[in-house]
C-alpha cells in the first residue's frame, strides 16, 4: 500500500493506493482517502495515460450512475485506450458516501448509499455526509491536482444516468470551469421525474425552489456563461427513457431556445447498460479531447 502525499496539503490530502494495473500503456489505479466534505473514507479511480510520465495532462471527471462504485466504469466502459491515445487522465469517484451509519442509508437502491445524486444535502440526517456536489467540484479536483501530473486549467466532465445529471449540473453551475461536458442517458430534468423527486425531497427538503439549483433543464434556462458544447448519447431502447425518468426532450428544448449547442444522438437498439456506454466511449473522449487539447 503506497502513500502519496503533497507537502502543500495537510494530512487529510494523503492518499492510499488500493490497486494498480498496467493498462493501454498507462496505469489504472484506485486510491482511498479521508474526505473532509463527506466525513468518511472514499475511493476513486484514476487512469494515468502514458503521456503522464513526461508531461502534465488534462483531466476528465467521470460520474457514475445509481448503485455504482468506481469499479463499474473502469472495468466496463473501455475508456483506457482512447484516454491513452489522447493523453487524458480520467478520474472516476464513487457515487456516495459509504458506511456513515445513517439510519436507512442502505434501504433503497435509488436513495442513500450509491445514490448521492451529486447534491449538497441540507436535510437531516443526510446533510453531514451527503455533499457529493462539493466533493466532486472542489475537494476531489484539489486532491487530484496536488498528487498527479495535471494541468488544472484543463478539466472536463462526463457521466451516465444519475452521473450524467451530475456532469451537466456541474458544467452549467460553473461556467468556464469545465472545457467540455458529455453524458450518456442523463437524468435531464430531475424535478419532473420519480428518481429526482425522491432524491431531492430526501436530501433537499420539500421546498421545490431549492431543487432548481440541481436541475440541468432549469440551469440551462438561466445559463449565461461561455459557450458550452454538450454531447449526449441516449439509447432508444432504454427502459428508463420510456419510463419518463430521463426527459431529454425538456433539456434539448431549453438549450435550443438559449442557443446552447447540443449534439443529441438517439442510438437505435441500445439500452441503459454499460454495453451502450462502451459502444460510444471513444466518441465521447474524442469530444473532450477536442477542447482539452485545444
GROMACS .gro file of C-alpha atoms in nm:
model
  294
    1UNK     CA    1   0.000   0.000   0.000
    2UNK     CA    2   0.171   0.319  -0.116
    3UNK     CA    3   0.105   0.651   0.048
    4UNK     CA    4   0.102   0.950  -0.181
    5UNK     CA    5   0.104   1.297  -0.031
    6UNK     CA    6   0.199   1.651  -0.117
    7UNK     CA    7   0.379   1.886   0.122
    8UNK     CA    8   0.145   2.177   0.045
    9UNK     CA    9  -0.164   1.994   0.170
   10UNK     CA   10  -0.249   1.869   0.516
   11UNK     CA   11  -0.274   1.507   0.620
   12UNK     CA   12  -0.636   1.488   0.501
   13UNK     CA   13  -0.495   1.506   0.148
   14UNK     CA   14  -0.293   1.186   0.190
   15UNK     CA   15  -0.384   0.902  -0.045
   16UNK     CA   16  -0.356   0.529   0.000
   17UNK     CA   17  -0.317   0.325  -0.318
   18UNK     CA   18  -0.561   0.034  -0.324
   19UNK     CA   19  -0.470  -0.116  -0.661
   20UNK     CA   20  -0.262  -0.051  -0.972
   21UNK     CA   21  -0.285  -0.228  -1.307
   22UNK     CA   22  -0.089  -0.164  -1.625
   23UNK     CA   23  -0.345  -0.082  -1.895
   24UNK     CA   24  -0.320   0.056  -2.251
   25UNK     CA   25   0.040   0.162  -2.186
   26UNK     CA   26  -0.053   0.355  -1.872
   27UNK     CA   27  -0.190   0.261  -1.530
   28UNK     CA   28  -0.540   0.213  -1.396
   29UNK     CA   29  -0.522   0.287  -1.025
   30UNK     CA   30  -0.764   0.308  -0.733
   31UNK     CA   31  -0.697   0.521  -0.425
   32UNK     CA   32  -0.860   0.571  -0.089
   33UNK     CA   33  -0.859   0.886   0.123
   34UNK     CA   34  -1.033   1.052   0.416
   35UNK     CA   35  -1.280   1.302   0.273
   36UNK     CA   36  -1.325   1.625   0.466
   37UNK     CA   37  -1.650   1.703   0.278
   38UNK     CA   38  -1.812   1.361   0.322
   39UNK     CA   39  -1.653   1.276   0.657
   40UNK     CA   40  -1.577   0.919   0.561
   41UNK     CA   41  -1.324   0.717   0.364
   42UNK     CA   42  -1.378   0.746  -0.011
   43UNK     CA   43  -1.235   0.559  -0.307
   44UNK     CA   44  -1.177   0.694  -0.654
   45UNK     CA   45  -1.021   0.552  -0.969
   46UNK     CA   46  -0.762   0.737  -1.176
   47UNK     CA   47  -0.630   0.635  -1.516
   48UNK     CA   48  -0.285   0.772  -1.593
   49UNK     CA   49  -0.207   0.762  -1.967
   50UNK     CA   50   0.150   0.703  -2.089
   51UNK     CA   51   0.187   1.076  -2.154
   52UNK     CA   52   0.153   1.143  -1.778
   53UNK     CA   53   0.507   1.003  -1.734
   54UNK     CA   54   0.656   1.304  -1.908
   55UNK     CA   55   0.400   1.585  -1.919
   56UNK     CA   56   0.106   1.742  -1.741
   57UNK     CA   57  -0.222   1.612  -1.876
   58UNK     CA   58  -0.581   1.735  -1.882
   59UNK     CA   59  -0.837   1.556  -1.664
   60UNK     CA   60  -1.181   1.420  -1.748
   61UNK     CA   61  -1.400   1.351  -1.446
   62UNK     CA   62  -1.649   1.067  -1.483
   63UNK     CA   63  -1.960   1.048  -1.264
   64UNK     CA   64  -2.132   0.711  -1.245
   65UNK     CA   65  -2.498   0.625  -1.203
   66UNK     CA   66  -2.721   0.474  -0.935
   67UNK     CA   67  -2.578   0.176  -0.742
   68UNK     CA   68  -2.231   0.210  -0.899
   69UNK     CA   69  -1.889   0.235  -0.739
   70UNK     CA   70  -1.570   0.341  -0.918
   71UNK     CA   71  -1.535  -0.019  -1.039
   72UNK     CA   72  -1.822  -0.023  -1.291
   73UNK     CA   73  -1.665   0.241  -1.510
   74UNK     CA   74  -1.306   0.119  -1.503
   75UNK     CA   75  -1.396  -0.244  -1.579
   76UNK     CA   76  -1.680  -0.196  -1.832
   77UNK     CA   77  -1.658   0.136  -2.016
   78UNK     CA   78  -1.348   0.077  -2.229
   79UNK     CA   79  -1.216   0.426  -2.156
   80UNK     CA   80  -0.847   0.346  -2.116
   81UNK     CA   81  -0.750   0.301  -2.483
   82UNK     CA   82  -0.895   0.634  -2.604
   83UNK     CA   83  -0.766   0.809  -2.290
   84UNK     CA   84  -0.418   0.677  -2.366
   85UNK     CA   85  -0.449   0.785  -2.729
   86UNK     CA   86  -0.548   1.142  -2.640
   87UNK     CA   87  -0.331   1.179  -2.330
   88UNK     CA   88  -0.617   1.236  -2.086
   89UNK     CA   89  -0.624   1.144  -1.718
   90UNK     CA   90  -0.965   1.005  -1.617
   91UNK     CA   91  -1.088   1.030  -1.258
   92UNK     CA   92  -1.393   0.829  -1.151
   93UNK     CA   93  -1.515   0.880  -0.793
   94UNK     CA   94  -1.767   0.671  -0.603
   95UNK     CA   95  -2.135   0.774  -0.619
   96UNK     CA   96  -2.200   0.845  -0.250
   97UNK     CA   97  -2.051   0.836   0.097
   98UNK     CA   98  -2.037   0.484   0.239
   99UNK     CA   99  -2.054   0.337   0.587
  100UNK     CA  100  -2.172   0.654   0.759
  101UNK     CA  101  -2.414   0.461   0.982
  102UNK     CA  102  -2.708   0.679   0.884
  103UNK     CA  103  -3.040   0.513   0.956
  104UNK     CA  104  -3.199   0.398   0.631
  105UNK     CA  105  -2.896   0.462   0.409
  106UNK     CA  106  -2.898   0.107   0.272
  107UNK     CA  107  -3.274   0.055   0.241
  108UNK     CA  108  -3.322   0.177  -0.118
  109UNK     CA  109  -3.117   0.132  -0.435
  110UNK     CA  110  -3.218   0.478  -0.561
  111UNK     CA  111  -3.162   0.676  -0.240
  112UNK     CA  112  -2.883   0.675   0.018
  113UNK     CA  113  -2.580   0.452  -0.041
  114UNK     CA  114  -2.482   0.451  -0.409
  115UNK     CA  115  -2.728   0.732  -0.484
  116UNK     CA  116  -2.576   1.063  -0.374
  117UNK     CA  117  -2.724   1.245  -0.677
  118UNK     CA  118  -2.433   1.493  -0.677
  119UNK     CA  119  -2.610   1.743  -0.449
  120UNK     CA  120  -2.510   1.901  -0.119
  121UNK     CA  121  -2.780   1.779   0.117
  122UNK     CA  122  -2.945   2.030   0.350
  123UNK     CA  123  -3.170   1.788   0.539
  124UNK     CA  124  -3.111   1.571   0.845
  125UNK     CA  125  -2.974   1.308   0.871
  126UNK     CA  126  -2.804   1.343   0.532
  127UNK     CA  127  -2.651   1.691   0.542
  128UNK     CA  128  -2.338   1.598   0.739
  129UNK     CA  129  -2.212   1.342   0.487
  130UNK     CA  130  -2.408   1.367   0.164
  131UNK     CA  131  -2.220   1.653   0.000
  132UNK     CA  132  -2.128   1.495  -0.332
  133UNK     CA  133  -2.154   1.820  -0.527
  134UNK     CA  134  -1.882   1.991  -0.323
  135UNK     CA  135  -1.679   1.672  -0.319
  136UNK     CA  136  -1.680   1.638  -0.697
  137UNK     CA  137  -1.635   2.005  -0.787
  138UNK     CA  138  -1.395   2.120  -0.514
  139UNK     CA  139  -1.237   1.860  -0.285
  140UNK     CA  140  -1.159   1.594  -0.543
  141UNK     CA  141  -1.003   1.825  -0.808
  142UNK     CA  142  -0.786   1.982  -0.536
  143UNK     CA  143  -0.674   1.636  -0.431
  144UNK     CA  144  -0.606   1.525  -0.790
  145UNK     CA  145  -0.411   1.839  -0.879
  146UNK     CA  146  -0.198   1.804  -0.566
  147UNK     CA  147  -0.100   1.443  -0.633
  148UNK     CA  148  -0.094   1.384  -1.008
  149UNK     CA  149   0.064   1.548  -1.317
  150UNK     CA  150  -0.242   1.750  -1.416
  151UNK     CA  151  -0.299   2.082  -1.588
  152UNK     CA  152  -0.557   2.241  -1.351
  153UNK     CA  153  -0.682   2.472  -1.628
  154UNK     CA  154  -0.783   2.180  -1.850
  155UNK     CA  155  -1.061   1.973  -1.699
  156UNK     CA  156  -1.388   1.834  -1.832
  157UNK     CA  157  -1.672   1.621  -1.703
  158UNK     CA  158  -1.891   1.333  -1.820
  159UNK     CA  159  -2.122   1.074  -1.671
  160UNK     CA  160  -2.403   0.823  -1.704
  161UNK     CA  161  -2.765   0.842  -1.586
  162UNK     CA  162  -2.754   0.996  -1.235
  163UNK     CA  163  -2.392   1.078  -1.320
  164UNK     CA  164  -2.498   1.234  -1.650
  165UNK     CA  165  -2.723   1.460  -1.443
  166UNK     CA  166  -2.422   1.530  -1.220
  167UNK     CA  167  -2.196   1.616  -1.514
  168UNK     CA  168  -2.450   1.852  -1.669
  169UNK     CA  169  -2.522   2.042  -1.348
  170UNK     CA  170  -2.152   2.074  -1.261
  171UNK     CA  171  -2.081   2.227  -1.601
  172UNK     CA  172  -2.387   2.453  -1.603
  173UNK     CA  173  -2.336   2.574  -1.243
  174UNK     CA  174  -1.968   2.658  -1.300
  175UNK     CA  175  -1.934   2.849  -1.629
  176UNK     CA  176  -1.583   2.815  -1.771
  177UNK     CA  177  -1.463   2.561  -1.512
  178UNK     CA  178  -1.503   2.262  -1.744
  179UNK     CA  179  -1.379   2.280  -2.104
  180UNK     CA  180  -1.632   2.019  -2.222
  181UNK     CA  181  -1.924   1.813  -2.097
  182UNK     CA  182  -2.091   1.497  -2.221
  183UNK     CA  183  -2.341   1.246  -2.089
  184UNK     CA  184  -2.485   0.902  -2.151
  185UNK     CA  185  -2.860   0.875  -2.084
  186UNK     CA  186  -2.860   1.159  -1.831
  187UNK     CA  187  -3.144   1.242  -1.593
  188UNK     CA  188  -3.208   1.577  -1.762
  189UNK     CA  189  -3.497   1.720  -1.561
  190UNK     CA  190  -3.492   1.555  -1.216
  191UNK     CA  191  -3.755   1.788  -1.070
  192UNK     CA  192  -4.005   1.626  -1.308
  193UNK     CA  193  -3.917   1.257  -1.269
  194UNK     CA  194  -3.968   0.999  -0.991
  195UNK     CA  195  -3.596   0.939  -0.928
  196UNK     CA  196  -3.521   1.309  -0.891
  197UNK     CA  197  -3.828   1.387  -0.684
  198UNK     CA  198  -3.744   1.110  -0.438
  199UNK     CA  199  -3.380   1.215  -0.406
  200UNK     CA  200  -3.440   1.589  -0.391
  201UNK     CA  201  -3.720   1.569  -0.135
  202UNK     CA  202  -3.500   1.349   0.085
  203UNK     CA  203  -3.175   1.543   0.051
  204UNK     CA  204  -3.303   1.898  -0.004
  205UNK     CA  205  -3.646   1.906   0.162
  206UNK     CA  206  -3.994   1.988   0.044
  207UNK     CA  207  -3.929   2.340  -0.089
  208UNK     CA  208  -3.909   2.273  -0.461
  209UNK     CA  209  -3.743   2.609  -0.530
  210UNK     CA  210  -3.426   2.471  -0.369
  211UNK     CA  211  -3.428   2.183  -0.616
  212UNK     CA  212  -3.375   2.418  -0.910
  213UNK     CA  213  -3.005   2.455  -0.826
  214UNK     CA  214  -2.951   2.090  -0.924
  215UNK     CA  215  -3.175   2.053  -1.231
  216UNK     CA  216  -2.995   2.072  -1.567
  217UNK     CA  217  -3.303   2.189  -1.756
  218UNK     CA  218  -3.363   2.475  -1.511
  219UNK     CA  219  -2.992   2.564  -1.504
  220UNK     CA  220  -2.970   2.568  -1.884
  221UNK     CA  221  -3.257   2.817  -1.897
  222UNK     CA  222  -3.054   3.057  -1.681
  223UNK     CA  223  -2.708   2.986  -1.828
  224UNK     CA  224  -2.511   3.288  -1.942
  225UNK     CA  225  -2.152   3.169  -1.939
  226UNK     CA  226  -1.904   3.092  -2.219
  227UNK     CA  227  -2.011   2.856  -2.495
  228UNK     CA  228  -2.052   2.500  -2.372
  229UNK     CA  229  -2.076   2.229  -2.637
  230UNK     CA  230  -2.276   1.937  -2.496
  231UNK     CA  231  -2.269   1.582  -2.634
  232UNK     CA  232  -2.547   1.346  -2.522
  233UNK     CA  233  -2.595   0.986  -2.630
  234UNK     CA  234  -2.923   0.815  -2.547
  235UNK     CA  235  -3.027   0.457  -2.621
  236UNK     CA  236  -3.362   0.443  -2.797
  237UNK     CA  237  -3.444   0.112  -2.625
  238UNK     CA  238  -3.357   0.244  -2.278
  239UNK     CA  239  -3.629   0.131  -2.039
  240UNK     CA  240  -3.584   0.446  -1.830
  241UNK     CA  241  -3.642   0.669  -2.131
  242UNK     CA  242  -3.986   0.521  -2.184
  243UNK     CA  243  -4.049   0.533  -1.807
  244UNK     CA  244  -4.008   0.914  -1.817
  245UNK     CA  245  -3.708   0.915  -1.583
  246UNK     CA  246  -3.463   1.083  -1.822
  247UNK     CA  247  -3.668   1.350  -2.009
  248UNK     CA  248  -3.401   1.463  -2.259
  249UNK     CA  249  -3.655   1.649  -2.472
  250UNK     CA  250  -3.708   1.901  -2.192
  251UNK     CA  251  -3.338   1.988  -2.180
  252UNK     CA  252  -3.299   1.997  -2.558
  253UNK     CA  253  -3.590   2.238  -2.592
  254UNK     CA  254  -3.436   2.481  -2.341
  255UNK     CA  255  -3.088   2.456  -2.495
  256UNK     CA  256  -3.234   2.524  -2.837
  257UNK     CA  257  -3.409   2.832  -2.706
  258UNK     CA  258  -3.094   2.953  -2.529
  259UNK     CA  259  -2.872   2.864  -2.828
  260UNK     CA  260  -2.658   2.629  -2.616
  261UNK     CA  261  -2.504   2.382  -2.865
  262UNK     CA  262  -2.618   2.024  -2.801
  263UNK     CA  263  -2.542   1.720  -3.012
  264UNK     CA  264  -2.810   1.470  -2.909
  265UNK     CA  265  -2.781   1.123  -3.060
  266UNK     CA  266  -3.065   0.874  -3.016
  267UNK     CA  267  -2.900   0.538  -3.070
  268UNK     CA  268  -3.136   0.266  -3.205
  269UNK     CA  269  -3.133  -0.067  -3.022
  270UNK     CA  270  -2.922   0.045  -2.726
  271UNK     CA  271  -3.038   0.025  -2.365
  272UNK     CA  272  -2.921   0.185  -2.037
  273UNK     CA  273  -2.633  -0.054  -1.969
  274UNK     CA  274  -2.254  -0.033  -1.991
  275UNK     CA  275  -2.275  -0.218  -2.324
  276UNK     CA  276  -2.422   0.110  -2.454
  277UNK     CA  277  -2.154   0.322  -2.284
  278UNK     CA  278  -1.874   0.101  -2.415
  279UNK     CA  279  -2.008   0.138  -2.770
  280UNK     CA  280  -1.969   0.517  -2.777
  281UNK     CA  281  -1.697   0.591  -2.523
  282UNK     CA  282  -1.440   0.661  -2.796
  283UNK     CA  283  -1.666   0.930  -2.940
  284UNK     CA  284  -1.706   1.099  -2.603
  285UNK     CA  285  -1.337   1.103  -2.520
  286UNK     CA  286  -1.268   1.242  -2.868
  287UNK     CA  287  -1.525   1.516  -2.796
  288UNK     CA  288  -1.346   1.601  -2.470
  289UNK     CA  289  -1.001   1.586  -2.630
  290UNK     CA  290  -1.107   1.846  -2.889
  291UNK     CA  291  -1.149   2.103  -2.610
  292UNK     CA  292  -0.897   1.976  -2.357
  293UNK     CA  293  -0.612   1.962  -2.607
  294UNK     CA  294  -0.701   2.279  -2.798
   0.00000   0.00000   0.00000
